[in-house]
Amino acid sequence: MQVAKSDPLTGAQIVMRALEEEGVDTVFGFPGGAVLFLYDALYACSSIRHILVRHEQGAAHAADAYARATGKPGVCFATSGPGATNLVTGITNAYMDSVPMVAFTGQVSLDLLGRDSFQEADITGITLPVTKHNFLVKDVGDLARIIHEAFHIASTGRPGPVLVDLPKDVTAAKADFVWPPKMQLPGYRVPKNGHGVNVPQWVEVLSRSERPVIYAGGGVITSGASSELLKLAEKCQIPVTTTLMGKGCFPEDHFLSLGMLGMHGTAYANYAVTNCDLLIALGARFDDRVTGSIASFAPQAQVIHVDIDPAEIGKNVLVQIPVVGDVRQVLATVLPALPELKHEAWLAQVEEWKKQYPLRYERSDTQIKPQQVIESISNLADDQTIVCTDVGQHQMWAAQYYRARRPRTFISSGGLGTMGFGLPAGIGAQVGRPEANVWVIAGDGSLQMTVQELATITQHDLPVKIAIIDNGYLGMVRQWQELFCEGRYSHTRITGPDYVKLAEAYGIPGYRIEDPGQVREALEQAKAMEGPVILDFVVCCEENVFPMVPPGGSLTEMLGNGR
């Protein structure tokens, strides 16, 4: 910033100084009248990169994925009214998946609030249920403190989005920049070391268990507990299944990995959970896509549940050993006391299930199968490759057939299931991790929801590789219509543009692949190219995602190859 520290700053300049204090290097956003001064201050700020998106929803998703890829809070800007409301889906997505994000929105001037003024929206009221906290700044003298608190709240405890609403006259008013010397938030407490952790009890329960399973969620990645999780699994010889949010927290090529469990999880993971006598849940929330019927979920198991959010303990599943705390801190406390254990009979049973019910699909010489594309991307990926998915059938195939080996390398919309997430997520991941190969795996339906962000990729020269699983349907809905509506495909047939010409229109090389024999070669060529590439894989439109647990069913009542 070109402003002497002793000079009073405008509110907009205070925002920039505060972002610098927080270590922010990137903001995703879209300008407008209510944030005019904010963008003017940004123009003079050389330390913060701004990524101009084409729709505010893209800014929120990109900030979300930036946070997931880097571990740092994502930041986005939007103007008042429609600019702010366009962020809401992205904010909700981050809230559902516990992602640290700070969203700044412009607001009409204080004297115009509540008068239905041009481009006025009560964004703090609108986002109240989908933010961890939000602020309407009424005094420029409070601005630096509020921003410091916003970042602290967003990134501590169970992370989540925080919104800071900035009336235009507050961004124009002046005040001295005063950075709070310490954080003072009475009533906001973050559990760390594990309230309720009882090491002798863990030793006793684990030593008595004959069929333990670890169920690991996104909280393992958030807390940085992957190394401790690996030590626990190997020391006590316990198989590990992960949620969609937890993919990558445990290497999926490890012999103790069960892959994902739940509705579209592996059959062997579902059988293992159903038959285990001890379930160690780490940073996971027992959502309905995981448990199916609560009554039949892990019916023989004692449950240890470690979560930093006390509201999650016992919310969906009865827990015998609750621990409120940071997963890494808890495991670091417990691990030294645990004995080395063997569960040879149990692991032999798990191995038998793996052989009996592997993930499989019918290969074809004439049609590309979606699973083939995902498998090939997985085979080409190195440990640093990041995959961002959209939502639908391709997302579940990616969860099944892409083997994530490191945390923060598989980014997907879990809780909200937001179509349109994948492409802007790829932008955020690539900006946050420029050294990584970033792949977006999208459906032809979901890509069209935020396809305008191809212009963002071109403008900022981001080498994102995009693989479209093009089946001409809203595939997951079509699958449910086939299974539960007697094949009445009500409004799920979808047409799209010529993706090769669309890619060219945005200045991106595009290729259509229809021959199964050309899948690997196309992916290798795309990987070798320096810039972005779009690959339109025309796939078999009748292919379904199996195994599948019908909604509300037991984990052992699987359709498809889990039987």
XYZ file of C-alpha atoms in Angstrom:
563
model
C 0.000 0.000 0.000
C 1.228 3.506 -0.833
C -0.083 5.056 2.378
C 2.051 6.106 5.339
C 1.197 4.230 8.531
C 0.578 7.482 10.359
C -2.074 8.720 7.916
C -5.725 7.957 8.577
C -7.006 5.427 6.051
C -10.314 5.067 4.310
C -12.388 2.043 5.224
C -11.482 0.487 1.881
C -7.777 0.989 2.590
C -8.239 -0.492 6.067
C -9.723 -3.600 4.459
C -6.608 -3.994 2.309
C -4.266 -3.441 5.231
C -6.205 -5.942 7.325
C -6.090 -8.534 4.534
C -2.332 -8.055 4.346
C -2.084 -8.546 8.113
C -4.022 -11.808 7.714
C -1.610 -12.983 5.022
C -4.167 -12.926 2.223
C -2.553 -13.134 -1.205
C -5.601 -13.796 -3.399
C -9.178 -12.534 -3.621
C -11.851 -13.845 -5.979
C -14.509 -11.326 -6.885
C -16.621 -9.151 -9.124
C -16.775 -5.334 -8.774
C -19.814 -3.079 -8.530
C -21.010 0.319 -7.355
C -21.223 -0.471 -3.652
C -17.642 -1.775 -3.619
C -16.259 0.950 -5.855
C -13.901 2.281 -3.181
C -12.889 -1.232 -2.169
C -11.779 -1.979 -5.710
C -10.070 1.415 -5.933
C -8.018 0.507 -2.868
C -7.338 -2.922 -4.378
C -5.972 -1.185 -7.491
C -3.246 0.349 -5.323
C -2.497 -2.888 -3.451
C 0.307 -4.832 -5.098
C 0.465 -7.718 -2.615
C -3.020 -9.091 -3.254
C -3.939 -10.818 -6.506
C -7.512 -10.411 -7.675
C -9.146 -13.083 -9.813
C -12.016 -11.552 -11.764
C -14.719 -14.183 -12.179
C -17.777 -13.968 -14.443
C -20.405 -14.588 -11.760
C -20.235 -14.120 -8.007
C -21.173 -17.771 -7.393
C -17.928 -18.640 -9.150
C -16.030 -16.350 -6.767
C -17.413 -18.140 -3.719
C -16.713 -21.623 -5.105
C -13.204 -20.611 -6.173
C -12.483 -19.170 -2.718
C -13.891 -22.368 -1.200
C -11.594 -24.608 -3.258
C -8.601 -22.305 -2.682
C -9.151 -22.867 1.038
C -9.462 -26.650 0.656
C -6.347 -26.875 -1.520
C -4.139 -24.631 0.633
C -5.538 -24.841 4.158
C -5.789 -21.034 4.273
C -9.103 -19.129 4.415
C -10.540 -18.282 1.002
C -11.618 -14.685 0.386
C -14.206 -13.311 -2.020
C -15.678 -9.892 -2.856
C -19.116 -9.021 -4.210
C -21.142 -5.888 -4.490
C -24.491 -5.260 -2.760
C -27.910 -6.653 -3.706
C -27.698 -9.233 -6.507
C -23.928 -9.441 -6.223
C -24.266 -10.416 -2.581
C -27.170 -12.816 -3.108
C -25.262 -14.497 -5.939
C -22.710 -15.524 -3.310
C -25.266 -17.321 -1.165
C -25.045 -20.733 -2.852
C -21.265 -20.690 -2.563
C -21.394 -19.564 1.063
C -23.888 -22.316 1.859
C -21.676 -24.853 0.128
C -18.718 -23.788 2.285
C -20.890 -23.890 5.406
C -22.100 -27.428 4.723
C -18.555 -28.672 4.118
C -16.961 -26.685 6.992
C -14.633 -24.628 4.802
C -12.931 -21.446 6.116
C -14.002 -18.488 4.004
C -14.391 -14.747 4.539
C -16.839 -13.076 2.154
C -16.924 -9.286 1.825
C -20.079 -7.734 0.410
C -20.822 -4.152 -0.456
C -23.887 -2.512 1.056
C -25.787 0.699 0.456
C -24.805 3.627 2.658
C -25.965 3.596 6.256
C -28.575 6.334 5.691
C -30.177 4.255 2.914
C -30.426 1.005 4.868
C -33.959 -0.322 5.258
C -35.420 1.955 2.566
C -35.538 -0.572 -0.313
C -32.727 1.378 -1.886
C -31.251 0.465 -5.266
C -29.385 -2.840 -5.009
C -30.080 -3.178 -1.307
C -30.423 -6.663 0.173
C -30.373 -7.707 3.821
C -27.431 -10.028 3.220
C -26.624 -10.511 6.908
C -30.221 -11.623 7.464
C -30.197 -13.807 4.360
C -26.964 -15.554 5.296
C -27.631 -15.899 9.017
C -28.440 -19.657 8.775
C -25.536 -20.446 6.419
C -22.627 -18.584 7.977
C -20.653 -19.335 11.087
C -21.015 -15.635 11.877
C -21.613 -12.389 10.019
C -21.010 -8.689 10.583
C -22.612 -5.466 9.359
C -19.936 -2.793 9.867
C -21.423 0.525 10.950
C -18.308 2.316 12.206
C -15.076 2.502 10.246
C -13.219 2.518 13.568
C -14.382 -1.059 14.169
C -13.367 -2.357 10.764
C -9.860 -3.698 11.427
C -10.986 -5.462 14.614
C -13.998 -7.017 12.873
C -11.899 -8.350 10.002
C -9.421 -9.850 12.464
C -12.298 -11.524 14.293
C -13.828 -12.718 11.026
C -10.664 -14.578 10.022
C -10.252 -16.004 13.517
C -13.815 -17.320 13.627
C -13.682 -18.684 10.067
C -10.497 -20.670 10.584
C -10.697 -21.952 14.151
C -12.750 -24.703 15.750
C -15.060 -26.163 13.131
C -14.212 -23.900 10.182
C -16.886 -22.104 8.216
C -17.756 -19.011 6.220
C -17.974 -15.558 7.813
C -19.513 -12.610 5.989
C -18.522 -8.964 6.445
C -21.047 -6.493 5.003
C -19.538 -3.096 4.156
C -21.804 -0.059 3.691
C -20.387 2.173 0.973
C -19.982 5.200 3.257
C -18.044 3.081 5.759
C -15.542 2.195 3.028
C -15.195 5.924 2.252
C -14.927 7.165 5.864
C -11.491 7.539 7.450
C -9.924 6.250 10.653
C -6.543 5.325 12.016
C -5.512 1.751 11.275
C -5.342 -0.020 14.619
C -4.643 -3.752 14.521
C -5.998 -5.498 17.631
C -3.088 -6.548 19.881
C -4.902 -9.753 20.882
C -8.104 -11.606 20.145
C -10.903 -11.002 22.628
C -14.059 -12.945 21.902
C -15.879 -13.758 25.162
C -18.038 -16.842 24.774
C -16.170 -18.166 21.730
C -14.111 -21.108 22.873
C -12.304 -23.618 20.707
C -11.812 -27.108 22.154
C -8.406 -28.496 21.222
C -6.882 -31.242 23.315
C -9.971 -33.362 23.641
C -12.631 -32.941 26.276
C -13.494 -36.402 27.504
C -10.454 -38.190 26.117
C -9.699 -41.082 28.423
C -6.518 -42.834 27.342
C -6.908 -45.967 29.542
C -10.445 -46.375 28.207
C -9.182 -46.209 24.601
C -6.529 -48.810 25.390
C -9.070 -51.115 26.999
C -11.706 -50.779 24.276
C -9.219 -51.197 21.444
C -7.515 -54.133 23.113
C -10.846 -55.934 23.532
C -12.044 -55.208 20.003
C -11.799 -58.014 17.445
C -13.322 -56.183 14.456
C -12.483 -52.449 14.579
C -13.009 -49.973 11.727
C -11.907 -46.339 11.455
C -14.421 -44.011 9.791
C -12.531 -40.845 8.792
C -14.095 -37.607 7.593
C -13.087 -34.152 6.454
C -12.158 -33.184 10.010
C -9.021 -35.313 9.678
C -7.881 -33.167 6.748
C -8.876 -29.911 8.430
C -6.935 -30.721 11.571
C -3.899 -32.014 9.675
C -4.236 -35.439 11.288
C -3.447 -37.656 8.291
C -0.072 -38.707 9.661
C -1.575 -39.605 13.053
C -4.397 -41.496 11.330
C -1.885 -43.570 9.361
C 0.043 -44.361 12.574
C -3.144 -45.417 14.366
C -4.264 -47.663 11.517
C -0.883 -49.345 11.091
C -0.062 -49.669 14.797
C -3.409 -51.281 15.630
C -4.021 -52.889 12.201
C -7.410 -51.269 11.660
C -9.043 -50.877 8.229
C -9.982 -47.308 7.294
C -13.006 -46.082 5.372
C -13.476 -42.424 4.494
C -16.330 -40.113 3.676
C -16.409 -38.095 0.449
C -14.963 -35.145 2.388
C -12.319 -37.380 3.888
C -10.961 -38.725 0.575
C -7.209 -38.328 0.622
C -6.826 -38.255 4.410
C -5.680 -41.898 4.170
C -3.806 -43.239 1.113
C -6.304 -45.191 -0.955
C -3.635 -47.520 -2.327
C -2.815 -48.699 1.243
C -3.782 -52.295 2.054
C -5.867 -51.064 5.026
C -7.920 -48.685 2.877
C -11.566 -49.555 2.311
C -12.318 -46.531 0.131
C -15.544 -44.627 0.656
C -18.558 -46.028 2.499
C -22.247 -45.266 2.225
C -24.758 -44.922 -0.590
C -22.180 -45.270 -3.373
C -19.347 -46.572 -1.253
C -17.535 -49.829 -1.793
C -19.396 -52.956 -0.827
C -16.504 -54.105 1.345
C -16.530 -50.852 3.304
C -20.247 -51.190 3.915
C -19.904 -54.826 4.985
C -16.990 -53.977 7.269
C -18.918 -51.192 9.021
C -22.011 -53.338 9.367
C -20.026 -56.170 10.966
C -17.511 -54.230 13.063
C -17.558 -54.312 16.866
C -15.818 -50.940 17.268
C -16.236 -47.880 15.057
C -13.760 -45.042 15.559
C -15.294 -41.973 13.927
C -12.784 -39.169 13.385
C -13.982 -35.761 12.205
C -17.063 -37.164 10.508
C -20.726 -36.385 11.044
C -22.710 -39.563 10.241
C -24.766 -37.956 7.457
C -27.593 -39.867 5.831
C -25.607 -40.651 2.660
C -23.159 -42.527 4.915
C -25.444 -44.262 7.381
C -28.475 -45.185 5.300
C -30.937 -46.538 7.850
C -29.728 -45.399 11.268
C -31.332 -48.442 12.894
C -29.123 -50.836 10.967
C -25.924 -48.771 10.896
C -22.999 -50.508 12.618
C -25.468 -52.450 14.779
C -22.844 -54.450 16.693
C -20.387 -51.648 17.324
C -19.350 -49.495 20.195
C -18.723 -46.028 18.804
C -15.881 -43.649 19.624
C -16.613 -40.252 18.094
C -13.978 -37.499 17.984
C -15.179 -34.158 16.663
C -14.306 -30.547 17.379
C -17.968 -29.558 17.171
C -19.858 -30.799 20.268
C -23.146 -30.427 18.376
C -22.146 -33.359 16.147
C -21.620 -35.808 19.012
C -24.672 -38.009 19.316
C -26.664 -35.982 16.756
C -27.356 -38.899 14.440
C -25.835 -41.984 16.059
C -25.637 -43.131 19.690
C -22.041 -42.734 20.876
C -20.506 -44.654 23.794
C -17.189 -42.732 23.958
C -17.592 -39.051 22.990
C -14.529 -36.831 22.616
C -14.811 -33.132 21.756
C -11.539 -31.861 20.357
C -9.131 -31.469 17.490
C -8.565 -34.870 15.852
C -4.803 -34.433 15.548
C -4.418 -33.358 19.164
C -6.576 -36.225 20.393
C -4.713 -38.863 18.378
C -1.349 -37.417 19.431
C -2.459 -37.872 23.044
C -3.760 -41.401 22.623
C -1.257 -42.934 20.192
C 1.766 -43.342 22.506
C -0.291 -45.363 24.981
C -1.878 -47.736 22.482
C -0.317 -51.185 22.140
C 0.574 -52.725 18.802
C -2.333 -54.960 17.878
C -3.093 -57.667 15.339
C -6.486 -58.376 13.863
C -5.512 -61.108 11.438
C -8.865 -62.877 11.246
C -10.713 -59.598 10.765
C -8.340 -58.341 8.073
C -8.620 -61.710 6.315
C -12.402 -61.315 6.295
C -12.082 -57.777 4.905
C -9.723 -59.035 2.219
C -12.221 -61.728 1.290
C -14.939 -59.075 0.864
C -12.562 -57.053 -1.328
C -12.049 -60.083 -3.583
C -15.717 -61.027 -3.593
C -17.175 -57.549 -4.165
C -14.642 -55.368 -5.981
C -15.623 -52.216 -7.791
C -16.247 -53.314 -11.365
C -17.969 -52.308 -14.566
C -18.592 -53.842 -17.973
C -15.892 -52.661 -20.334
C -16.697 -51.955 -23.987
C -14.720 -51.759 -27.228
C -17.280 -49.485 -28.837
C -18.459 -47.100 -26.114
C -16.480 -45.124 -23.577
C -17.447 -46.014 -20.042
C -17.236 -43.138 -17.550
C -15.331 -45.289 -15.101
C -12.628 -45.853 -17.731
C -12.015 -42.106 -17.957
C -11.773 -41.733 -14.164
C -9.484 -44.759 -13.839
C -7.207 -43.385 -16.537
C -6.976 -39.963 -14.852
C -6.161 -41.729 -11.585
C -3.442 -43.812 -13.247
C -1.833 -40.695 -14.738
C -1.975 -38.658 -11.530
C 0.956 -38.074 -9.229
C 0.691 -37.461 -5.493
C 0.367 -33.697 -6.001
C -2.426 -33.851 -8.577
C -5.659 -32.189 -7.473
C -9.028 -33.372 -8.751
C -12.075 -31.113 -8.477
C -15.422 -32.646 -9.287
C -18.831 -31.330 -10.034
C -21.927 -33.075 -8.705
C -23.727 -36.075 -10.126
C -22.879 -39.540 -11.416
C -19.379 -38.502 -12.469
C -18.746 -37.279 -8.904
C -19.554 -40.689 -7.460
C -17.511 -42.489 -10.112
C -14.644 -40.170 -9.231
C -15.124 -41.010 -5.545
C -15.014 -44.724 -6.408
C -12.334 -44.961 -9.090
C -9.965 -42.057 -8.373
C -7.401 -43.093 -5.773
C -6.497 -40.053 -3.694
C -3.253 -40.534 -1.814
C -2.755 -37.230 -0.036
C -4.990 -34.774 1.826
C -6.284 -31.681 0.004
C -6.076 -33.372 -3.399
C -9.729 -34.341 -3.875
C -12.160 -31.412 -3.803
C -15.886 -31.929 -4.160
C -19.178 -30.515 -2.951
C -20.373 -32.953 -0.296
C -23.014 -31.567 2.021
C -24.866 -29.258 -0.349
C -24.215 -31.226 -3.537
C -23.866 -28.095 -5.662
C -23.994 -28.566 -9.420
C -21.734 -25.944 -10.972
C -19.112 -26.278 -8.234
C -16.423 -28.096 -10.210
C -15.204 -25.547 -12.762
C -14.787 -22.565 -10.391
C -13.358 -24.977 -7.812
C -10.701 -25.931 -10.339
C -9.863 -22.239 -10.713
C -9.485 -21.782 -6.960
C -7.374 -24.907 -6.565
C -5.086 -23.964 -9.462
C -4.596 -20.405 -8.159
C -3.859 -21.714 -4.671
C -1.573 -24.516 -5.849
C -0.006 -23.288 -9.111
C 2.584 -26.095 -9.101
C -0.068 -28.842 -9.084
C -1.758 -30.532 -12.016
C -5.437 -29.674 -11.559
C -8.164 -31.719 -13.213
C -11.835 -30.805 -13.257
C -14.134 -33.779 -13.737
C -17.552 -32.470 -14.735
C -20.813 -33.712 -16.130
C -22.277 -32.060 -19.203
C -25.222 -30.873 -17.104
C -23.239 -29.492 -14.191
C -20.603 -27.808 -16.374
C -23.262 -25.728 -18.086
C -24.259 -24.141 -14.767
C -21.004 -22.186 -14.440
C -19.512 -22.594 -17.904
C -18.886 -18.852 -18.188
C -15.892 -19.291 -15.880
C -13.972 -20.651 -18.877
C -13.349 -16.968 -19.593
C -11.758 -16.637 -16.145
C -9.427 -19.534 -16.944
C -8.407 -17.883 -20.204
C -7.949 -14.387 -18.776
C -5.754 -15.600 -15.937
C -3.957 -18.231 -18.040
C -4.714 -21.095 -15.667
C -3.623 -24.543 -16.931
C -6.700 -26.376 -15.664
C -7.530 -29.611 -17.481
C -11.259 -30.259 -17.874
C -12.685 -33.712 -18.523
C -16.388 -33.660 -19.398
C -18.254 -36.910 -18.802
C -20.806 -36.246 -21.531
C -23.782 -38.618 -21.425
C -26.508 -36.248 -22.619
C -28.457 -36.624 -19.392
C -28.740 -35.215 -15.923
C -27.299 -38.596 -15.122
C -27.909 -39.141 -11.431
C -31.532 -38.044 -11.671
C -31.934 -40.262 -14.735
C -30.527 -43.169 -12.716
C -33.041 -42.577 -9.921
C -35.849 -42.301 -12.496
C -34.759 -45.630 -13.974
C -34.644 -47.337 -10.577
C -37.546 -45.702 -8.758
C -39.872 -44.189 -11.445
C -40.053 -47.142 -13.826
C -37.832 -45.460 -16.376
C -39.935 -42.357 -16.915
C -37.150 -39.918 -17.733
C -38.962 -36.720 -16.882
C -36.949 -33.738 -18.186
C -33.514 -35.230 -17.655
C -32.466 -35.480 -21.312
C -30.198 -32.497 -21.814
C -28.601 -30.993 -24.871
C -25.431 -29.000 -24.781
C -23.216 -26.937 -27.008
C -20.480 -28.287 -29.228
C -17.855 -28.313 -26.471
C -14.964 -28.274 -28.943
C -16.272 -25.103 -30.564
C -17.141 -23.692 -27.146
C -13.592 -24.289 -25.993
C -12.243 -22.588 -29.096
C -14.576 -19.635 -28.507
C -12.904 -19.149 -25.121
C -9.436 -19.596 -26.597
C -8.929 -23.069 -25.106
C -7.969 -26.193 -27.098
C -10.849 -28.647 -27.159
C -11.131 -32.267 -28.265
C -13.992 -34.734 -28.519
C -13.212 -38.374 -27.749
C -15.680 -41.105 -28.716
C -13.390 -44.132 -29.112
C -12.506 -46.081 -25.933
C -9.106 -46.773 -27.441
C -8.243 -43.065 -27.472
C -9.042 -42.217 -23.831
C -5.582 -42.706 -22.366
C -3.792 -41.007 -25.260
C -6.063 -37.962 -25.047
C -5.464 -37.619 -21.327
C -1.698 -37.976 -21.728
C -1.621 -35.303 -24.417
C -3.758 -32.962 -22.315
C -1.504 -33.477 -19.305
C 1.561 -32.667 -21.405
C 0.103 -29.403 -22.736
C 1.082 -26.265 -20.850
C -2.243 -24.442 -20.812
C -5.874 -25.370 -20.200
C -7.543 -28.108 -22.229
C -11.120 -29.328 -22.556
C -11.714 -33.004 -23.293
C -15.285 -33.931 -24.170
C -15.658 -37.660 -23.481
C -18.854 -38.897 -25.128
C -19.774 -41.798 -22.834
C -22.372 -44.521 -22.640
C -25.560 -42.756 -21.514
C -27.171 -45.784 -19.796
C -24.316 -46.398 -17.379
C -25.306 -46.303 -13.703
C -23.323 -45.872 -10.490
C -23.151 -49.120 -8.531
C -23.136 -50.281 -5.852
C -26.010 -48.194 -4.564
C -27.796 -48.258 -1.239
C -31.389 -47.101 -1.828
C -32.296 -44.012 0.229
C -33.039 -45.043 3.819
C -31.911 -48.612 3.213
C -29.410 -50.683 5.121
C -25.757 -50.545 4.023
C -25.942 -54.239 3.151
C -28.980 -53.771 0.903
C -26.948 -52.718 -2.102
C -28.107 -52.604 -5.691
C -25.541 -53.607 -8.283
C -22.219 -55.281 -7.705
C -22.410 -55.234 -3.916
C -24.678 -58.236 -3.732
